[in-house]
Amino acid sequence: MDEATASLKESVGRYGVWSVQLRSEDPEGAAERAEATAELEQLGYGALWLGGNSAARNAAPLIEATSRIVVGTSIQSIWEHKASEAAAGFAKLEVSHPGRFVLGLGVSHGPRVEGYSRPYSKMVDYLDELDRAGVRPGHRVLAALGPKMLDLSRDRAAGAIPYLVTPEHTAQARERLGEGALLAPEFKVVLDADPSRARATARAYLARYLELPNYTKNFLNLGFTEADVTGGGSDRLIDAVFAWGDEDTIRTRITAFHDAGADHVALQVVEDDMTHLPRDAWRKLAALLA
């Protein structure tokens, strides 16, 4: 494990927040996003992971509003951002706020990218360009699900930030990565103890991801069936990729990722209304984890 990767592991800690809302560039919400980020730092979260096709410009105001918390992209699409632009954005933040920004990269999904082909080779070429631009492996992480991309996360980056996975996937990923690399899976949480209501909230949110073959293929590789990944997802699938229930149940589900080998878990709060910042839920999660 190199010094940069070791430092990143220490900085992000055990828990972070994954949020697409915090990546917004709407100027009207800028003050609330900055205030919410400062509160997340005070609550003890070690990292913020910006969902969607995020970039350094989305991270910059959140970093400037805080003093410690790490902010990462989860992910920046290598199809929609040139490596030279990614390197320039990283360099600017690294100069002003060393160690506070991590470049999370991913190959996105075929249905969302025109001309999508040979994603692994595209990622290799992209990392080569970042190397030449001076973005060291210890400052970047990859959205890896399958073996080849996990190997690349180990050999050409600080580690992996898998999205929409289970503890079983985490155990397999840790075996592949070895002990040195950062392993920081994302995990969705519904703060609701009512089974029907919680699963309905989860199922409505999961539906968009079940249209993407990278995720459904990964589920099938993990032992789920075609029946599990159709119709919005079976109860079995919902219960595997979302934590819901009482506090003890949710805490146990999160801990299962650490037990399986995760260094850090990026927690995404899922609610029926995903247009606002779920600040009360973030507070409840922090108290639950404390």
Tab-separated table of C-alpha atoms in Angstrom:
chain	number	residue	atom	x	y	z
A	1	MET	CA	0.000	0.000	0.000
A	2	ASP	CA	1.514	3.333	-1.042
A	3	GLU	CA	1.503	6.412	1.176
A	4	ALA	CA	-1.299	8.186	-0.735
A	5	THR	CA	-3.619	5.174	-0.509
A	6	ALA	CA	-2.902	4.733	3.194
A	7	SER	CA	-3.637	8.412	3.769
A	8	LEU	CA	-6.896	8.169	1.814
A	9	LYS	CA	-8.037	5.158	3.837
A	10	GLU	CA	-7.389	7.025	7.056
A	11	SER	CA	-9.059	10.219	5.854
A	12	VAL	CA	-12.347	8.696	4.665
A	13	GLY	CA	-12.838	6.637	7.827
A	14	ARG	CA	-15.493	3.966	8.136
A	15	TYR	CA	-18.554	5.861	6.930
A	16	GLY	CA	-19.442	8.391	4.285
A	17	VAL	CA	-22.489	9.818	2.544
A	18	TRP	CA	-23.356	9.190	-1.104
A	19	SER	CA	-25.606	11.881	-2.535
A	20	VAL	CA	-26.709	13.019	-5.957
A	21	GLN	CA	-28.407	16.068	-4.441
A	22	LEU	CA	-25.115	17.543	-3.200
A	23	ARG	CA	-23.671	17.634	-6.727
A	24	SER	CA	-26.294	20.138	-7.869
A	25	GLU	CA	-25.127	23.359	-9.508
A	26	ASP	CA	-28.355	25.252	-8.813
A	27	PRO	CA	-27.182	28.579	-7.357
A	28	GLU	CA	-30.336	28.956	-5.265
A	29	GLY	CA	-29.421	25.892	-3.217
A	30	ALA	CA	-25.709	26.629	-2.844
A	31	ALA	CA	-25.934	27.985	0.700
A	32	GLU	CA	-27.929	25.017	1.957
A	33	ARG	CA	-25.571	22.538	0.288
A	34	ALA	CA	-22.592	24.211	1.950
A	35	GLU	CA	-24.351	24.269	5.324
A	36	ALA	CA	-25.386	20.615	4.993
A	37	THR	CA	-21.846	19.585	4.066
A	38	ALA	CA	-20.415	21.383	7.083
A	39	GLU	CA	-22.938	19.581	9.283
A	40	LEU	CA	-22.027	16.203	7.775
A	41	GLU	CA	-18.412	16.891	8.691
A	42	GLN	CA	-19.451	17.755	12.245
A	43	LEU	CA	-21.533	14.570	12.436
A	44	GLY	CA	-18.364	12.558	11.836
A	45	TYR	CA	-18.741	11.314	8.277
A	46	GLY	CA	-15.359	10.919	6.631
A	47	ALA	CA	-16.298	11.407	2.986
A	48	LEU	CA	-18.954	12.693	0.624
A	49	TRP	CA	-19.445	10.869	-2.654
A	50	LEU	CA	-21.161	12.926	-5.329
A	51	GLY	CA	-23.540	10.848	-7.401
A	52	GLY	CA	-24.349	11.297	-11.038
A	53	ASN	CA	-21.791	12.306	-13.609
A	54	SER	CA	-19.962	14.610	-11.193
A	55	ALA	CA	-16.707	16.518	-11.529
A	56	ALA	CA	-14.226	18.643	-9.575
A	57	ARG	CA	-16.389	21.738	-10.059
A	58	ASN	CA	-19.183	20.035	-8.092
A	59	ALA	CA	-16.819	19.141	-5.277
A	60	ALA	CA	-15.086	22.510	-4.992
A	61	PRO	CA	-17.768	24.491	-3.103
A	62	LEU	CA	-18.295	21.622	-0.647
A	63	ILE	CA	-14.575	21.363	0.051
A	64	GLU	CA	-14.377	25.116	0.532
A	65	ALA	CA	-17.233	24.996	3.057
A	66	THR	CA	-15.429	22.430	5.249
A	67	SER	CA	-12.032	21.761	6.763
A	68	ARG	CA	-11.538	17.995	6.815
A	69	ILE	CA	-14.058	15.866	4.963
A	70	VAL	CA	-12.956	14.201	1.694
A	71	VAL	CA	-15.138	14.764	-1.362
A	72	GLY	CA	-15.108	12.319	-4.276
A	73	THR	CA	-16.884	11.853	-7.575
A	74	SER	CA	-18.996	8.723	-7.775
A	75	ILE	CA	-18.654	8.770	-10.565
A	76	GLN	CA	-17.075	10.906	-13.245
A	77	SER	CA	-17.825	9.270	-16.584
A	78	ILE	CA	-14.732	8.712	-18.683
A	79	TRP	CA	-16.891	9.081	-21.801
A	80	GLU	CA	-18.164	12.565	-20.954
A	81	HIS	CA	-15.072	14.138	-19.369
A	82	LYS	CA	-11.736	14.246	-21.176
A	83	ALA	CA	-8.800	12.991	-19.135
A	84	SER	CA	-7.049	16.323	-19.603
A	85	GLU	CA	-10.049	18.148	-18.123
A	86	ALA	CA	-10.277	15.697	-15.226
A	87	ALA	CA	-6.580	16.140	-14.501
A	88	ALA	CA	-6.845	19.932	-14.574
A	89	GLY	CA	-9.808	19.903	-12.196
A	90	PHE	CA	-8.011	17.569	-9.835
A	91	ALA	CA	-4.797	19.609	-9.908
A	92	LYS	CA	-6.605	22.838	-9.057
A	93	LEU	CA	-8.210	21.336	-5.950
A	94	GLU	CA	-5.067	19.482	-4.938
A	95	VAL	CA	-3.127	22.749	-4.889
A	96	SER	CA	-5.742	24.652	-2.881
A	97	HIS	CA	-6.931	21.785	-0.649
A	98	PRO	CA	-4.372	18.931	-0.661
A	99	GLY	CA	-5.804	15.474	-0.077
A	100	ARG	CA	-9.410	16.642	0.068
A	101	PHE	CA	-10.562	15.559	-3.410
A	102	VAL	CA	-10.526	12.055	-4.842
A	103	LEU	CA	-11.256	11.358	-8.492
A	104	GLY	CA	-13.802	8.541	-8.730
A	105	LEU	CA	-14.003	7.245	-12.291
A	106	GLY	CA	-16.374	4.884	-14.069
A	107	VAL	CA	-17.230	3.536	-17.489
A	108	SER	CA	-20.947	4.328	-17.105
A	109	HIS	CA	-23.405	2.122	-19.029
A	110	GLY	CA	-23.994	1.176	-22.646
A	111	PRO	CA	-27.603	2.436	-22.772
A	112	ARG	CA	-26.430	5.872	-21.583
A	113	VAL	CA	-23.408	6.401	-23.842
A	114	GLU	CA	-23.421	6.809	-27.598
A	115	GLY	CA	-20.688	4.732	-29.203
A	116	TYR	CA	-20.086	2.661	-26.077
A	117	SER	CA	-17.515	-0.050	-26.777
A	118	ARG	CA	-14.518	-1.742	-25.132
A	119	PRO	CA	-15.007	0.006	-21.770
A	120	TYR	CA	-12.063	-1.729	-20.102
A	121	SER	CA	-9.643	-0.593	-22.813
A	122	LYS	CA	-11.125	2.896	-22.644
A	123	MET	CA	-10.437	3.001	-18.905
A	124	VAL	CA	-6.846	1.790	-19.368
A	125	ASP	CA	-6.205	4.526	-21.934
A	126	TYR	CA	-7.804	7.118	-19.653
A	127	LEU	CA	-5.601	6.110	-16.711
A	128	ASP	CA	-2.542	6.305	-18.978
A	129	GLU	CA	-3.474	9.907	-19.789
A	130	LEU	CA	-3.954	10.732	-16.116
A	131	ASP	CA	-0.530	9.273	-15.370
A	132	ARG	CA	1.058	11.519	-17.960
A	133	ALA	CA	-0.823	14.508	-16.503
A	134	GLY	CA	0.490	13.806	-13.010
A	135	VAL	CA	-2.654	12.416	-11.321
A	136	ARG	CA	-1.137	9.637	-9.241
A	137	PRO	CA	-2.944	6.313	-8.658
A	138	GLY	CA	-3.346	7.060	-4.941
A	139	HIS	CA	-5.673	9.957	-5.733
A	140	ARG	CA	-8.157	8.079	-7.911
A	141	VAL	CA	-10.602	5.207	-7.400
A	142	LEU	CA	-12.670	3.157	-9.833
A	143	ALA	CA	-16.304	2.081	-9.915
A	144	ALA	CA	-15.500	-1.609	-10.266
A	145	LEU	CA	-17.885	-4.559	-10.282
A	146	GLY	CA	-16.228	-7.324	-12.308
A	147	PRO	CA	-12.832	-9.001	-11.901
A	148	LYS	CA	-10.963	-7.097	-14.619
A	149	MET	CA	-12.010	-3.675	-13.348
A	150	LEU	CA	-11.266	-4.711	-9.764
A	151	ASP	CA	-7.772	-5.733	-10.865
A	152	LEU	CA	-7.375	-2.331	-12.488
A	153	SER	CA	-8.556	-0.673	-9.248
A	154	ARG	CA	-5.826	-2.526	-7.384
A	155	ASP	CA	-3.041	-1.996	-9.897
A	156	ARG	CA	-3.762	1.481	-11.304
A	157	ALA	CA	-5.744	3.262	-8.559
A	158	ALA	CA	-6.131	3.552	-4.798
A	159	GLY	CA	-8.999	1.069	-4.851
A	160	ALA	CA	-12.643	0.511	-5.744
A	161	ILE	CA	-15.983	2.222	-5.089
A	162	PRO	CA	-18.534	-0.416	-6.183
A	163	TYR	CA	-22.132	0.773	-6.501
A	164	LEU	CA	-25.293	-1.269	-5.832
A	165	VAL	CA	-23.617	-4.313	-4.319
A	166	THR	CA	-23.997	-6.770	-1.448
A	167	PRO	CA	-21.670	-7.944	1.331
A	168	GLU	CA	-21.059	-11.067	-0.758
A	169	HIS	CA	-19.717	-8.907	-3.571
A	170	THR	CA	-17.607	-7.009	-1.042
A	171	ALA	CA	-16.029	-10.246	0.189
A	172	GLN	CA	-15.191	-11.261	-3.381
A	173	ALA	CA	-13.840	-7.799	-4.154
A	174	ARG	CA	-11.631	-7.785	-1.062
A	175	GLU	CA	-10.137	-11.128	-2.045
A	176	ARG	CA	-9.412	-9.739	-5.499
A	177	LEU	CA	-8.017	-6.415	-4.294
A	178	GLY	CA	-5.897	-7.719	-1.448
A	179	GLU	CA	-5.559	-5.861	1.815
A	180	GLY	CA	-3.794	-2.742	0.566
A	181	ALA	CA	-6.423	-1.173	-1.687
A	182	LEU	CA	-9.332	0.950	-0.512
A	183	LEU	CA	-12.681	-0.825	-0.788
A	184	ALA	CA	-15.602	1.592	-0.341
A	185	PRO	CA	-18.936	0.122	-1.477
A	186	GLU	CA	-22.080	2.237	-1.697
A	187	PHE	CA	-25.096	0.981	0.279
A	188	LYS	CA	-28.676	2.264	0.234
A	189	VAL	CA	-30.664	2.892	3.417
A	190	VAL	CA	-34.422	3.373	3.867
A	191	LEU	CA	-35.148	4.636	7.372
A	192	ASP	CA	-38.498	2.897	7.670
A	193	ALA	CA	-39.390	-0.158	9.751
A	194	ASP	CA	-42.632	-0.958	7.893
A	195	PRO	CA	-41.841	-3.789	5.433
A	196	SER	CA	-44.413	-2.922	2.774
A	197	ARG	CA	-43.691	0.774	2.816
A	198	ALA	CA	-39.907	0.407	2.956
A	199	ARG	CA	-39.818	-2.088	0.103
A	200	ALA	CA	-42.114	0.081	-2.007
A	201	THR	CA	-39.780	3.062	-1.546
A	202	ALA	CA	-36.761	0.901	-2.381
A	203	ARG	CA	-38.381	-0.769	-5.377
A	204	ALA	CA	-39.390	2.536	-6.949
A	205	TYR	CA	-35.812	3.768	-6.684
A	206	LEU	CA	-34.189	0.520	-7.844
A	207	ALA	CA	-36.239	0.278	-11.038
A	208	ARG	CA	-33.982	2.643	-13.024
A	209	TYR	CA	-30.909	0.552	-12.236
A	210	LEU	CA	-32.485	-2.701	-13.332
A	211	GLU	CA	-32.545	-1.277	-16.867
A	212	LEU	CA	-28.739	-1.241	-16.898
A	213	PRO	CA	-27.035	-4.523	-17.873
A	214	ASN	CA	-23.860	-3.919	-15.835
A	215	TYR	CA	-25.916	-4.153	-12.650
A	216	THR	CA	-28.224	-6.977	-13.661
A	217	LYS	CA	-25.264	-9.045	-14.873
A	218	ASN	CA	-23.526	-8.500	-11.557
A	219	PHE	CA	-26.635	-9.595	-9.668
A	220	LEU	CA	-26.841	-12.774	-11.738
A	221	ASN	CA	-23.169	-13.456	-11.030
A	222	LEU	CA	-23.930	-13.119	-7.323
A	223	GLY	CA	-26.563	-15.867	-7.505
A	224	PHE	CA	-29.749	-13.920	-8.126
A	225	THR	CA	-32.083	-15.067	-10.873
A	226	GLU	CA	-33.832	-13.410	-13.801
A	227	ALA	CA	-36.991	-13.389	-11.672
A	228	ASP	CA	-35.138	-11.358	-9.025
A	229	VAL	CA	-34.151	-8.605	-11.460
A	230	THR	CA	-37.497	-8.120	-13.230
A	231	GLY	CA	-40.689	-6.403	-12.146
A	232	GLY	CA	-38.839	-3.816	-10.088
A	233	GLY	CA	-36.884	-6.434	-8.189
A	234	SER	CA	-37.915	-9.283	-5.915
A	235	ASP	CA	-38.180	-8.898	-2.151
A	236	ARG	CA	-35.035	-11.009	-1.954
A	237	LEU	CA	-33.108	-8.535	-4.097
A	238	ILE	CA	-34.569	-5.478	-2.363
A	239	ASP	CA	-33.603	-6.852	1.041
A	240	ALA	CA	-30.069	-7.572	-0.167
A	241	VAL	CA	-29.233	-4.152	-1.615
A	242	PHE	CA	-31.157	-1.911	0.803
A	243	ALA	CA	-31.028	-1.649	4.569
A	244	TRP	CA	-34.412	-1.005	6.147
A	245	GLY	CA	-36.011	-1.800	9.489
A	246	ASP	CA	-35.320	-0.725	13.042
A	247	GLU	CA	-32.032	0.840	14.138
A	248	ASP	CA	-30.432	-2.425	15.192
A	249	THR	CA	-31.324	-4.078	11.887
A	250	ILE	CA	-29.941	-1.203	9.821
A	251	ARG	CA	-26.762	-1.057	11.910
A	252	THR	CA	-26.255	-4.808	11.486
A	253	ARG	CA	-26.748	-4.589	7.720
A	254	ILE	CA	-24.142	-1.832	7.415
A	255	THR	CA	-21.709	-3.668	9.679
A	256	ALA	CA	-21.985	-6.699	7.386
A	257	PHE	CA	-20.053	-4.767	4.723
A	258	HIS	CA	-17.207	-4.061	7.120
A	259	ASP	CA	-17.216	-7.682	8.226
A	260	ALA	CA	-16.947	-8.693	4.566
A	261	GLY	CA	-13.849	-6.548	4.053
A	262	ALA	CA	-14.983	-2.984	3.328
A	263	ASP	CA	-12.793	-0.200	4.652
A	264	HIS	CA	-15.509	2.402	4.208
A	265	VAL	CA	-19.236	2.306	3.404
A	266	ALA	CA	-20.826	5.150	1.417
A	267	LEU	CA	-24.398	5.411	2.680
A	268	GLN	CA	-27.133	6.652	0.379
A	269	VAL	CA	-30.407	7.624	2.039
A	270	VAL	CA	-33.376	6.669	-0.146
A	271	GLU	CA	-36.731	8.342	0.414
A	272	ASP	CA	-39.905	8.734	-1.625
A	273	ASP	CA	-38.926	12.331	-2.401
A	274	MET	CA	-35.332	12.454	-3.626
A	275	THR	CA	-35.358	16.113	-4.640
A	276	HIS	CA	-34.312	17.556	-1.265
A	277	LEU	CA	-31.306	17.086	1.021
A	278	PRO	CA	-32.249	14.370	3.563
A	279	ARG	CA	-30.565	16.172	6.440
A	280	ASP	CA	-32.704	14.714	9.209
A	281	ALA	CA	-32.024	11.202	7.908
A	282	TRP	CA	-28.275	11.905	7.802
A	283	ARG	CA	-28.462	12.990	11.443
A	284	LYS	CA	-30.360	9.829	12.413
A	285	LEU	CA	-27.831	7.646	10.588
A	286	ALA	CA	-24.915	9.355	12.314
A	287	ALA	CA	-26.534	8.781	15.706
A	288	LEU	CA	-27.255	5.157	14.824
A	289	LEU	CA	-23.653	4.546	13.788
A	290	ALA	CA	-22.147	6.332	16.772
